[in-house]
Every structure is written in structure tokens, then in C-alpha cells.
Amino acid sequence: MSSNPPRANLPELAPAVQHEVARLAASPEVRSAYNWFRTQEPQLLHWQMEMARIPAPPFGEAARAAWLAERFREVGLDDVRIDDVGNVFGTHPGFGRRYVALSAHIDTVFPANTPLNIRQQGSRIYGPGVSDNGAGVVAMLAIAHLLRSVRLRHALPFVFIGNVGEEGEGDLRGMRHIFSTPRWKDSIAYSLVLDGAGADTIVAEGLGSRRFEVIVRGPGGHSWSDFGVPNPIVILAKAIDTFAATTVPTVPKTTFNIGVIRGGTSVNSIPESASMKVDIRSTSMTEMERLEQSLRLALARAVEDETLAAEMRSLAQKRPAGVSGEVVVIGNRPAGELSSGAKILQVVRSVDAQLSNAAQVQRASTDANIPLSLGLEAIAIGGGGSGGGAHTLQEWFDSNGRELALKRILLTMLTLAGVGE
Ligand SMILES: [Zn+2]
């Protein structure tokens, strides 16, 4: 996930919700859950390291999904299964028809051949993916395991989901699939997404992004004998120059980046193609669409200008002028935000007040974007402990303080589910 500064203007906490959270927190069953968490840390670190040793590159999560399905069965979840795209599900029964969903993405950013040298030093573990999303998956497993170890009353049933495709080119495909399936789209009342370490943030606004690969193709040729045919690198450079001059608002915050350019084969060849990758982000769908238009126009104009210029030259030289530009969408994450009266935000903020946990409400791009963009209640929070170096080989996770996040997740789920009689 990537995040932005906090937003202001949060509504007052509702006394009824605060009261319910305080009552739950003082109940003997929740007290024994807290004690149970205290004894589980060795098991949790063990799971976290075991999982991090199983590669899970984008579109290659099957082995890790199988591992998680085994853990779901082992801790006693019902209806454990893996869907068509590789998402892992397990349920815990309740009394209502709609679910409280607890999910964590199982994919990593690391390519399949990345060495997964996972090491432990005391409470700290090191290696790719240990925190993002080892912390999230293990917190989810801890809650699932707890439910079979300590009897906790709740009305709505729980569904636990280890989903694929959160990172980069995965483009939220796991969540997208779940929320395009009527069975889940219509039955998940609240989505609690666990992503990374920590307990100090609440992502309540989905930052949207669109990503493009822009490809320019031309006839190519020899730098000397074919001089004058359109050059895709020159066209791309002109398109970049025009597009980069597009103005963007600070509110709603909107950004763009040209992150990769490629093209050409040798210094004495006119290239046959050149390409770039562009990232556009905003909390507003309208701004994202406006920037996309600007990108398409900049490309069209650069192609047209160069085609005209090449035709002028070819009148004398009789060279082919055929040149084309193409914009391929390689990523599309919808924007969305919670309504100001959303129950899920009231609940997690009341839980934070109860636990004396200072957390900031933020906007970011997470799995929660999908339910948020559909107008459903969803937030993303951390799996506890602390971590750093996400998306690098130096990634680390420290389990100190993990209990706080487990308490926070549990209280939030129980309050959302309501009490069963
Ligand atoms: Zn993540």
C-alpha cells in the first residue's frame, strides 16, 4: 500500500458505540482472548517465517494459497476453499446472513526467482515479504485460531480471506473477483483489510490509480541511409514534454509520474519502437479521467506532428512515414471513500480510544479500494508489531507490540458483528 497525509474533519464518536466497545473489552471472554494472544507469539512468528519462505510473486500465489488453506483447516475454520483466481476462504459461523470479512493479501512484489533468505534475531525477522504482508496474514490467522480456542459470542458470521493480486500488476484482481461474485458482494457487510505492520493508521479513503504503457512504433531504419523517417523516441519525447506540462490540483490531490522509458537497439539505428510507463493517481475519478485524456491527446499530437513532418521530408526522399501510437491500460484501481457516517470508522475509532491507541485516518491504495468504490464499508489497518523496508530485500518485522493490533482487530470485529445470544 502507499499512503498520504491524514484527512481532517472527523465526526464525533457515538456514545452508544463507545459504550459497546467498553462493555466488550471488560467482558471475561475478551479478557481471556487477551491472555491467549500473550501465549501465541512463538507460533505466530513461526507461521510468519514459514509463509515468507514460500514464493508468492504476482500471478504465482498458488503454493502460498495452498499453505494458507492448510492453516485455515488446521485452526478449525469451516468451508475452507480456494476460488477460481486463487483466493483462500474460510468461515466461522454466526447468526446473521451477512458477514464481517477479515482479509489479507498473500502476494508479494518479488519475482519468482528472488532468494527468500528469511532469518530471525530475537523478536525480529528479516527477508522479503515478512511484513508486507506476513504481518497481515499472520494477524488474520491469529484471530481465526483464537475463535476455536476461546469461546466468543458474536452475531454476524466471519469470513477470513487470503486474497491474491494486491501488489503492482496484480491490480487488486483478487478483491475485484470477490466483489464481482454475487455470493460475496451481497453478503459482506463490513470489510476489514489487514495490510503490513503497525496499529497506528486507519485507511478510510481509497486512492485511485491508473497505469499506462504508451508505445510508439515507426518503420525504423539506418541512421544514415534512412535519415528522415519518423523516430519513435523523438515522438515519445515530444509527447512527454506536452503531457508533463499538464496542471494538477492539490485538492483533490492528483499526481502523475513517468517511471520507465524504453526504446531503440543501437546508436546507429532509427528505432522501430519506443515506450514509457505512466502512473496517474488521485482521490477523484474525474481528475484521473482528465489526466488520462491529457496523456492521450499529448501522444496523438506528437504522432500527428511527426507524421506531417515526415511526409514533408518524404516528398523529396520517398521514404515510408508510417508511425503509430498506442496507449495500453496496465493498471486501474478505482477511487472511493467511506461516507462520513460509516459504522466501521466509528467502531475502529472507538476501539482506538478504548485501547489508548493513537491512529491517523489516511487515504491509500489498498484492497479496500474495491469495496469502497462499490459504496460498501471497508477500512485497511495494520497487522501489528513494526516493520520497514517494504518492497525491498532488506524488509524486516519486529513482533514487539503485536498484541495491541490483535486486540484492536478482535474488538473491531466483535463490535461490528454484534453480540449473539
Ligand atoms: Zn501490502
Short mmCIF file of C-alpha atoms and ligand atoms in Angstrom, two decimals:
data_model
loop_
_atom_site.label_atom_id
_atom_site.label_comp_id
_atom_site.label_asym_id
_atom_site.label_seq_id
_atom_site.Cartn_x
_atom_site.Cartn_y
_atom_site.Cartn_z
CA MET A 1 0.00 0.00 0.00
CA SER A 2 1.05 3.60 -0.41
CA SER A 3 -0.31 6.39 1.72
CA ASN A 4 -0.90 10.09 2.05
CA PRO A 5 -1.23 12.56 4.94
CA PRO A 6 -4.24 12.30 7.27
CA ARG A 7 -7.54 13.90 6.49
CA ALA A 8 -9.29 16.24 8.88
CA ASN A 9 -12.94 16.83 9.88
CA LEU A 10 -13.74 13.52 11.54
CA PRO A 11 -17.18 13.28 13.13
CA GLU A 12 -17.62 12.93 16.91
CA LEU A 13 -17.61 9.40 18.31
CA ALA A 14 -21.07 7.99 19.00
CA PRO A 15 -21.54 7.31 22.75
CA ALA A 16 -23.52 4.11 22.04
CA VAL A 17 -20.64 2.61 20.05
CA GLN A 18 -18.08 3.69 22.68
CA HIS A 19 -20.21 2.12 25.37
CA GLU A 20 -20.49 -1.18 23.48
CA VAL A 21 -16.72 -1.32 22.88
CA ALA A 22 -16.03 -0.66 26.59
CA ARG A 23 -18.51 -3.35 27.63
CA LEU A 24 -16.92 -5.92 25.29
CA ALA A 25 -13.38 -5.01 26.37
CA ALA A 26 -14.30 -5.61 30.02
CA SER A 27 -16.03 -8.96 29.40
CA PRO A 28 -14.37 -12.11 30.78
CA GLU A 29 -14.29 -13.79 27.36
CA VAL A 30 -12.40 -10.89 25.77
CA ARG A 31 -10.06 -10.84 28.80
CA SER A 32 -9.26 -14.50 28.20
CA ALA A 33 -8.71 -13.77 24.50
CA TYR A 34 -6.12 -11.16 25.52
CA ASN A 35 -4.39 -13.74 27.71
CA TRP A 36 -4.47 -16.27 24.89
CA PHE A 37 -2.79 -13.79 22.48
CA ARG A 38 0.04 -13.43 25.02
CA THR A 39 0.90 -17.13 24.75
CA GLN A 40 0.82 -17.32 20.95
CA GLU A 41 3.77 -15.22 19.84
CA PRO A 42 6.18 -18.15 19.15
CA GLN A 43 3.52 -19.82 16.95
CA LEU A 44 2.82 -16.56 15.12
CA LEU A 45 6.49 -15.88 14.33
CA HIS A 46 6.85 -19.49 13.20
CA TRP A 47 3.92 -19.14 10.75
CA GLN A 48 5.23 -15.80 9.54
CA MET A 49 8.66 -17.20 8.64
CA GLU A 50 7.25 -20.40 7.15
CA MET A 51 4.95 -18.41 4.89
CA ALA A 52 7.63 -15.91 3.82
CA ARG A 53 9.74 -18.84 2.58
CA ILE A 54 7.05 -19.75 0.02
CA PRO A 55 7.37 -17.59 -3.12
CA ALA A 56 4.24 -15.60 -3.99
CA PRO A 57 5.03 -13.32 -6.95
CA PRO A 58 2.13 -11.57 -8.72
CA PHE A 59 0.16 -14.26 -10.62
CA GLY A 60 2.15 -17.00 -8.86
CA GLU A 61 0.48 -17.29 -5.45
CA ALA A 62 -0.79 -20.91 -5.72
CA ALA A 63 1.77 -22.55 -3.41
CA ARG A 64 1.23 -19.97 -0.70
CA ALA A 65 -2.56 -20.22 -1.13
CA ALA A 66 -2.33 -23.99 -0.58
CA TRP A 67 -0.26 -23.40 2.58
CA LEU A 68 -2.83 -20.92 3.90
CA ALA A 69 -5.77 -23.25 3.14
CA GLU A 70 -3.99 -25.92 5.22
CA ARG A 71 -3.56 -23.46 8.12
CA PHE A 72 -7.24 -22.44 7.85
CA ARG A 73 -8.23 -26.11 8.20
CA GLU A 74 -5.73 -26.68 11.00
CA VAL A 75 -7.13 -23.82 13.10
CA GLY A 76 -10.68 -25.10 12.54
CA LEU A 77 -12.32 -22.73 10.05
CA ASP A 78 -15.33 -24.07 8.10
CA ASP A 79 -15.89 -24.28 4.32
CA VAL A 80 -12.18 -23.83 3.54
CA ARG A 81 -11.76 -23.46 -0.20
CA ILE A 82 -9.76 -21.74 -2.94
CA ASP A 83 -11.69 -19.90 -5.68
CA ASP A 84 -11.02 -19.65 -9.45
CA VAL A 85 -8.39 -16.92 -9.17
CA GLY A 86 -6.63 -18.35 -6.10
CA ASN A 87 -8.25 -16.52 -3.17
CA VAL A 88 -8.44 -18.64 0.01
CA PHE A 89 -11.62 -18.62 2.12
CA GLY A 90 -12.64 -19.98 5.50
CA THR A 91 -15.66 -19.12 7.63
CA HIS A 92 -16.63 -19.05 11.28
CA PRO A 93 -20.36 -19.38 11.94
CA GLY A 94 -22.69 -16.79 13.42
CA PHE A 95 -26.39 -16.00 13.39
CA GLY A 96 -26.89 -13.38 10.67
CA ARG A 97 -26.85 -13.74 6.89
CA ARG A 98 -24.20 -11.09 6.23
CA TYR A 99 -20.52 -11.45 7.07
CA VAL A 100 -17.79 -9.42 8.68
CA ALA A 101 -14.80 -10.09 6.39
CA LEU A 102 -11.20 -10.12 7.59
CA SER A 103 -8.77 -10.24 4.69
CA ALA A 104 -5.04 -10.03 3.99
CA HIS A 105 -3.27 -10.20 0.64
CA ILE A 106 -0.91 -13.14 0.20
CA ASP A 107 1.04 -11.90 -2.84
CA THR A 108 4.38 -10.10 -2.76
CA VAL A 109 6.12 -7.73 -5.18
CA PHE A 110 9.09 -10.09 -5.53
CA PRO A 111 9.67 -12.01 -8.79
CA ALA A 112 9.66 -15.82 -8.67
CA ASN A 113 13.46 -16.23 -8.55
CA THR A 114 14.05 -13.85 -5.60
CA PRO A 115 16.17 -15.56 -2.92
CA LEU A 116 13.96 -15.87 0.17
CA ASN A 117 16.55 -15.82 2.88
CA ILE A 118 14.31 -15.45 5.95
CA ARG A 119 16.17 -15.05 9.27
CA GLN A 120 15.26 -14.45 12.88
CA GLN A 121 17.07 -12.46 15.58
CA GLY A 122 15.05 -12.37 18.78
CA SER A 123 11.71 -10.69 18.15
CA ARG A 124 12.88 -9.51 14.72
CA ILE A 125 12.65 -11.34 11.41
CA TYR A 126 14.24 -10.33 8.13
CA GLY A 127 13.55 -11.06 4.48
CA PRO A 128 11.27 -10.26 1.52
CA GLY A 129 7.59 -10.12 2.44
CA VAL A 130 7.96 -10.74 6.21
CA SER A 131 5.99 -7.59 6.99
CA ASP A 132 4.05 -6.90 3.75
CA ASN A 133 2.09 -8.97 4.05
CA GLY A 134 3.41 -11.52 6.56
CA ALA A 135 2.16 -9.27 9.35
CA GLY A 136 -1.34 -9.05 7.89
CA VAL A 137 -1.77 -12.76 7.10
CA VAL A 138 -0.46 -13.86 10.50
CA ALA A 139 -2.73 -11.44 12.38
CA MET A 140 -5.66 -12.92 10.42
CA LEU A 141 -4.55 -16.46 11.32
CA ALA A 142 -4.20 -15.46 14.97
CA ILE A 143 -7.83 -14.28 15.08
CA ALA A 144 -9.07 -17.40 13.28
CA HIS A 145 -7.12 -19.63 15.67
CA LEU A 146 -8.41 -17.71 18.69
CA LEU A 147 -12.04 -18.35 17.74
CA ARG A 148 -11.53 -22.11 18.17
CA SER A 149 -9.53 -21.71 21.36
CA VAL A 150 -11.62 -19.20 23.31
CA ARG A 151 -15.44 -19.11 23.14
CA LEU A 152 -16.52 -15.66 21.95
CA ARG A 153 -20.13 -14.74 21.28
CA HIS A 154 -20.93 -12.76 18.14
CA ALA A 155 -24.00 -12.45 15.91
CA LEU A 156 -22.77 -11.95 12.34
CA PRO A 157 -20.58 -14.76 10.97
CA PHE A 158 -16.96 -14.11 9.98
CA VAL A 159 -15.27 -14.85 6.66
CA PHE A 160 -11.48 -14.99 6.52
CA ILE A 161 -9.87 -14.31 3.15
CA GLY A 162 -6.27 -14.63 1.98
CA ASN A 163 -6.51 -12.86 -1.35
CA VAL A 164 -4.24 -12.74 -4.37
CA GLY A 165 -3.19 -9.83 -6.57
CA GLU A 166 -2.91 -6.77 -4.36
CA GLU A 167 0.56 -5.62 -5.38
CA GLY A 168 1.55 -3.75 -8.58
CA GLU A 169 0.42 -5.50 -11.71
CA GLY A 170 -1.88 -7.73 -9.66
CA ASP A 171 -4.07 -4.62 -9.74
CA LEU A 172 -6.38 -5.76 -6.89
CA ARG A 173 -7.53 -8.70 -9.04
CA GLY A 174 -8.23 -10.91 -6.01
CA MET A 175 -10.57 -8.40 -4.35
CA ARG A 176 -12.07 -7.42 -7.69
CA HIS A 177 -13.02 -11.06 -8.27
CA ILE A 178 -14.53 -11.47 -4.79
CA PHE A 179 -16.65 -8.34 -5.12
CA SER A 180 -17.85 -9.26 -8.60
CA THR A 181 -19.19 -12.57 -7.25
CA PRO A 182 -22.82 -12.09 -6.10
CA ARG A 183 -22.33 -14.56 -3.23
CA TRP A 184 -19.78 -12.24 -1.57
CA LYS A 185 -20.68 -8.83 -2.99
CA ASP A 186 -24.16 -9.08 -1.45
CA SER A 187 -23.18 -10.81 1.76
CA ILE A 188 -20.12 -8.97 3.09
CA ALA A 189 -21.41 -6.19 5.34
CA TYR A 190 -18.03 -4.93 6.53
CA SER A 191 -14.50 -5.46 5.16
CA LEU A 192 -11.52 -5.22 7.44
CA VAL A 193 -8.33 -5.37 5.35
CA LEU A 194 -5.02 -6.16 7.06
CA ASP A 195 -2.00 -4.80 5.21
CA GLY A 196 1.50 -4.61 6.64
CA ALA A 197 2.65 -3.98 10.20
CA GLY A 198 1.62 -1.43 12.83
CA ALA A 199 -1.56 -0.27 14.55
CA ASP A 200 -1.28 3.47 14.02
CA THR A 201 -3.27 4.04 10.83
CA ILE A 202 -6.80 3.68 9.50
CA VAL A 203 -7.14 3.80 5.72
CA ALA A 204 -10.67 5.06 5.12
CA GLU A 205 -10.25 6.56 1.66
CA GLY A 206 -9.19 4.63 -1.43
CA LEU A 207 -6.58 6.40 -3.52
CA GLY A 208 -7.27 5.56 -7.18
CA SER A 209 -4.62 4.97 -9.79
CA ARG A 210 -4.41 4.30 -13.49
CA ARG A 211 -1.30 3.00 -15.16
CA PHE A 212 -0.48 3.00 -18.83
CA GLU A 213 2.11 1.74 -21.21
CA VAL A 214 2.46 4.11 -24.14
CA ILE A 215 4.02 2.55 -27.24
CA VAL A 216 5.14 4.43 -30.38
CA ARG A 217 6.03 2.40 -33.48
CA GLY A 218 7.70 3.51 -36.72
CA PRO A 219 9.36 1.98 -39.77
CA GLY A 220 12.86 2.07 -38.26
CA GLY A 221 15.97 2.16 -40.41
CA HIS A 222 19.61 3.06 -40.71
CA SER A 223 20.71 6.29 -39.11
CA TRP A 224 22.49 7.44 -42.27
CA SER A 225 20.71 5.92 -45.25
CA ASP A 226 17.17 6.22 -43.84
CA PHE A 227 17.59 9.62 -42.26
CA GLY A 228 14.28 11.47 -42.22
CA VAL A 229 11.89 8.63 -41.34
CA PRO A 230 9.91 9.30 -38.14
CA ASN A 231 11.78 8.44 -34.98
CA PRO A 232 9.62 6.89 -32.18
CA ILE A 233 12.00 8.13 -29.47
CA VAL A 234 11.63 11.70 -30.70
CA ILE A 235 7.84 11.34 -30.85
CA LEU A 236 7.73 9.89 -27.35
CA ALA A 237 9.93 12.70 -26.04
CA LYS A 238 7.57 15.29 -27.55
CA ALA A 239 4.56 13.55 -26.02
CA ILE A 240 6.28 13.53 -22.61
CA ASP A 241 7.12 17.22 -22.92
CA THR A 242 3.47 18.11 -23.65
CA PHE A 243 1.95 15.76 -21.06
CA ALA A 244 4.35 16.82 -18.29
CA ALA A 245 3.08 20.40 -18.65
CA THR A 246 -0.46 19.33 -17.58
CA THR A 247 -1.51 21.15 -14.40
CA VAL A 248 -2.94 19.14 -11.50
CA PRO A 249 -4.88 20.31 -8.43
CA THR A 250 -3.55 19.92 -4.88
CA VAL A 251 -7.14 19.30 -3.71
CA PRO A 252 -8.22 16.68 -4.61
CA LYS A 253 -4.60 15.61 -4.60
CA THR A 254 -3.66 14.36 -8.05
CA THR A 255 -0.25 13.22 -9.31
CA PHE A 256 1.44 11.68 -12.33
CA ASN A 257 4.75 10.00 -12.95
CA ILE A 258 6.66 8.74 -15.96
CA GLY A 259 8.51 5.87 -14.35
CA VAL A 260 10.08 3.90 -17.19
CA ILE A 261 11.11 4.71 -20.75
CA ARG A 262 12.49 2.23 -23.24
CA GLY A 263 13.34 2.19 -26.90
CA GLY A 264 15.89 1.60 -29.61
CA THR A 265 18.54 -1.02 -30.21
CA SER A 266 21.75 0.73 -31.21
CA VAL A 267 23.23 4.18 -31.68
CA ASN A 268 23.20 3.97 -35.47
CA SER A 269 19.65 2.61 -35.89
CA ILE A 270 16.47 4.62 -36.12
CA PRO A 271 14.34 2.74 -33.56
CA GLU A 272 11.27 0.76 -34.59
CA SER A 273 9.62 1.43 -31.26
CA ALA A 274 9.81 3.36 -28.00
CA SER A 275 7.63 3.06 -24.91
CA MET A 276 7.02 4.53 -21.50
CA LYS A 277 5.09 3.62 -18.37
CA VAL A 278 2.92 6.28 -16.74
CA ASP A 279 1.27 6.30 -13.32
CA ILE A 280 -1.68 8.62 -12.56
CA ARG A 281 -3.14 8.94 -9.04
CA SER A 282 -5.99 10.82 -7.45
CA THR A 283 -8.72 10.53 -4.87
CA SER A 284 -11.05 11.84 -7.60
CA MET A 285 -12.18 9.69 -10.53
CA THR A 286 -12.84 12.89 -12.54
CA GLU A 287 -9.24 14.07 -12.17
CA MET A 288 -7.89 10.67 -13.19
CA GLU A 289 -10.04 10.74 -16.32
CA ARG A 290 -8.93 14.29 -17.14
CA LEU A 291 -5.24 13.31 -16.86
CA GLU A 292 -5.77 10.21 -18.98
CA GLN A 293 -7.33 12.41 -21.68
CA SER A 294 -4.36 14.75 -21.47
CA LEU A 295 -1.96 11.82 -21.95
CA ARG A 296 -3.88 10.52 -24.97
CA LEU A 297 -4.01 13.98 -26.55
CA ALA A 298 -0.29 14.60 -25.99
CA LEU A 299 0.52 11.32 -27.74
CA ALA A 300 -1.91 11.91 -30.62
CA ARG A 301 -0.49 15.37 -31.21
CA ALA A 302 3.14 14.18 -31.16
CA VAL A 303 2.34 11.37 -33.63
CA GLU A 304 0.46 13.75 -35.90
CA ASP A 305 3.15 16.42 -35.88
CA GLU A 306 5.87 13.93 -36.67
CA THR A 307 3.78 12.23 -39.38
CA LEU A 308 3.26 15.58 -41.09
CA ALA A 309 6.93 16.48 -40.79
CA ALA A 310 7.98 13.10 -42.15
CA GLU A 311 5.57 13.43 -45.09
CA MET A 312 7.11 16.77 -45.95
CA ARG A 313 10.56 15.21 -45.89
CA SER A 314 9.45 12.10 -47.81
CA LEU A 315 8.18 14.25 -50.71
CA ALA A 316 11.84 14.63 -51.51
CA GLN A 317 13.10 11.31 -50.13
CA LYS A 318 10.30 8.79 -50.95
CA ARG A 319 10.56 7.14 -47.55
CA PRO A 320 7.69 5.44 -45.68
CA ALA A 321 6.25 7.65 -42.95
CA GLY A 322 4.02 5.07 -41.19
CA VAL A 323 4.04 5.74 -37.47
CA SER A 324 1.50 4.88 -34.75
CA GLY A 325 0.91 5.45 -31.08
CA GLU A 326 -0.91 3.14 -28.68
CA VAL A 327 -2.00 3.55 -25.05
CA VAL A 328 -2.39 0.26 -23.14
CA VAL A 329 -4.02 0.31 -19.69
CA ILE A 330 -1.79 -1.80 -17.40
CA GLY A 331 -3.38 -0.85 -14.10
CA ASN A 332 -6.69 0.55 -12.92
CA ARG A 333 -7.57 0.94 -9.24
CA PRO A 334 -10.83 2.72 -8.54
CA ALA A 335 -11.00 5.60 -6.05
CA GLY A 336 -13.59 5.61 -3.28
CA GLU A 337 -14.22 6.80 0.26
CA LEU A 338 -16.32 5.97 3.30
CA SER A 339 -19.42 8.02 3.93
CA SER A 340 -18.95 10.28 6.96
CA GLY A 341 -21.50 8.28 8.95
CA ALA A 342 -19.92 4.88 8.26
CA LYS A 343 -20.23 2.48 11.17
CA ILE A 344 -16.89 0.77 10.56
CA LEU A 345 -14.98 4.05 11.08
CA GLN A 346 -16.98 4.83 14.24
CA VAL A 347 -16.17 1.37 15.58
CA VAL A 348 -12.44 1.30 14.90
CA ARG A 349 -12.01 4.84 16.27
CA SER A 350 -13.92 3.89 19.43
CA VAL A 351 -11.71 0.79 19.75
CA ASP A 352 -8.63 3.01 19.44
CA ALA A 353 -9.97 5.29 22.15
CA GLN A 354 -10.63 2.23 24.36
CA LEU A 355 -7.08 0.90 23.81
CA SER A 356 -5.49 4.38 24.14
CA ASN A 357 -4.11 3.84 20.64
CA ALA A 358 -3.32 6.98 18.66
CA ALA A 359 -4.08 6.29 15.00
CA GLN A 360 -4.38 8.55 11.98
CA VAL A 361 -7.07 8.33 9.33
CA GLN A 362 -5.44 8.21 5.91
CA ARG A 363 -6.03 7.69 2.25
CA ALA A 364 -4.07 5.00 0.42
CA SER A 365 -4.32 2.41 -2.30
CA THR A 366 -5.20 -0.98 -0.74
CA ASP A 367 -7.54 -3.92 -1.25
CA ALA A 368 -10.18 -1.75 0.49
CA ASN A 369 -10.42 0.37 -2.71
CA ILE A 370 -12.67 -2.28 -4.28
CA PRO A 371 -15.44 -2.43 -1.64
CA LEU A 372 -15.09 1.36 -1.08
CA SER A 373 -15.60 2.05 -4.80
CA LEU A 374 -18.83 0.00 -4.61
CA GLY A 375 -20.10 2.12 -1.72
CA LEU A 376 -19.51 -0.67 0.84
CA GLU A 377 -17.99 -0.19 4.30
CA ALA A 378 -14.29 -1.05 4.35
CA ILE A 379 -11.06 0.06 6.01
CA ALA A 380 -7.46 -1.12 5.92
CA ILE A 381 -5.37 -1.35 9.10
CA GLY A 382 -2.08 -2.96 10.15
CA GLY A 383 -1.35 -6.42 11.50
CA GLY A 384 0.68 -5.09 14.44
CA GLY A 385 4.30 -5.06 15.55
CA SER A 386 6.53 -2.83 13.48
CA GLY A 387 8.15 -3.20 10.11
CA GLY A 388 10.19 -1.47 7.47
CA GLY A 389 11.87 -1.80 4.10
CA ALA A 390 8.68 -2.97 2.42
CA HIS A 391 9.20 -4.00 -1.22
CA THR A 392 12.99 -4.36 -0.68
CA LEU A 393 15.20 -7.35 0.11
CA GLN A 394 16.03 -5.63 3.43
CA GLU A 395 12.45 -5.89 4.67
CA TRP A 396 12.09 -6.54 8.42
CA PHE A 397 9.39 -7.10 11.00
CA ASP A 398 9.53 -6.82 14.80
CA SER A 399 6.80 -8.59 16.75
CA ASN A 400 7.07 -6.33 19.83
CA GLY A 401 3.66 -4.81 20.44
CA ARG A 402 1.80 -7.17 18.08
CA GLU A 403 -0.78 -7.86 20.81
CA LEU A 404 -2.14 -4.31 20.59
CA ALA A 405 -3.13 -4.81 16.95
CA LEU A 406 -4.66 -8.24 17.68
CA LYS A 407 -6.82 -6.72 20.43
CA ARG A 408 -7.76 -3.89 18.09
CA ILE A 409 -8.78 -6.26 15.27
CA LEU A 410 -10.71 -8.52 17.63
CA LEU A 411 -12.65 -5.71 19.32
CA THR A 412 -13.47 -4.16 15.95
CA MET A 413 -14.78 -7.46 14.56
CA LEU A 414 -16.83 -8.29 17.65
CA THR A 415 -18.38 -4.82 17.78
CA LEU A 416 -19.25 -4.90 14.08
CA ALA A 417 -20.72 -8.40 14.39
CA GLY A 418 -22.84 -7.53 17.43
CA VAL A 419 -23.44 -9.88 20.30
CA GLY A 420 -25.19 -13.21 19.72
CA GLU A 421 -27.48 -14.56 22.41
ZN ZN B 1 0.72 -4.93 1.26
#
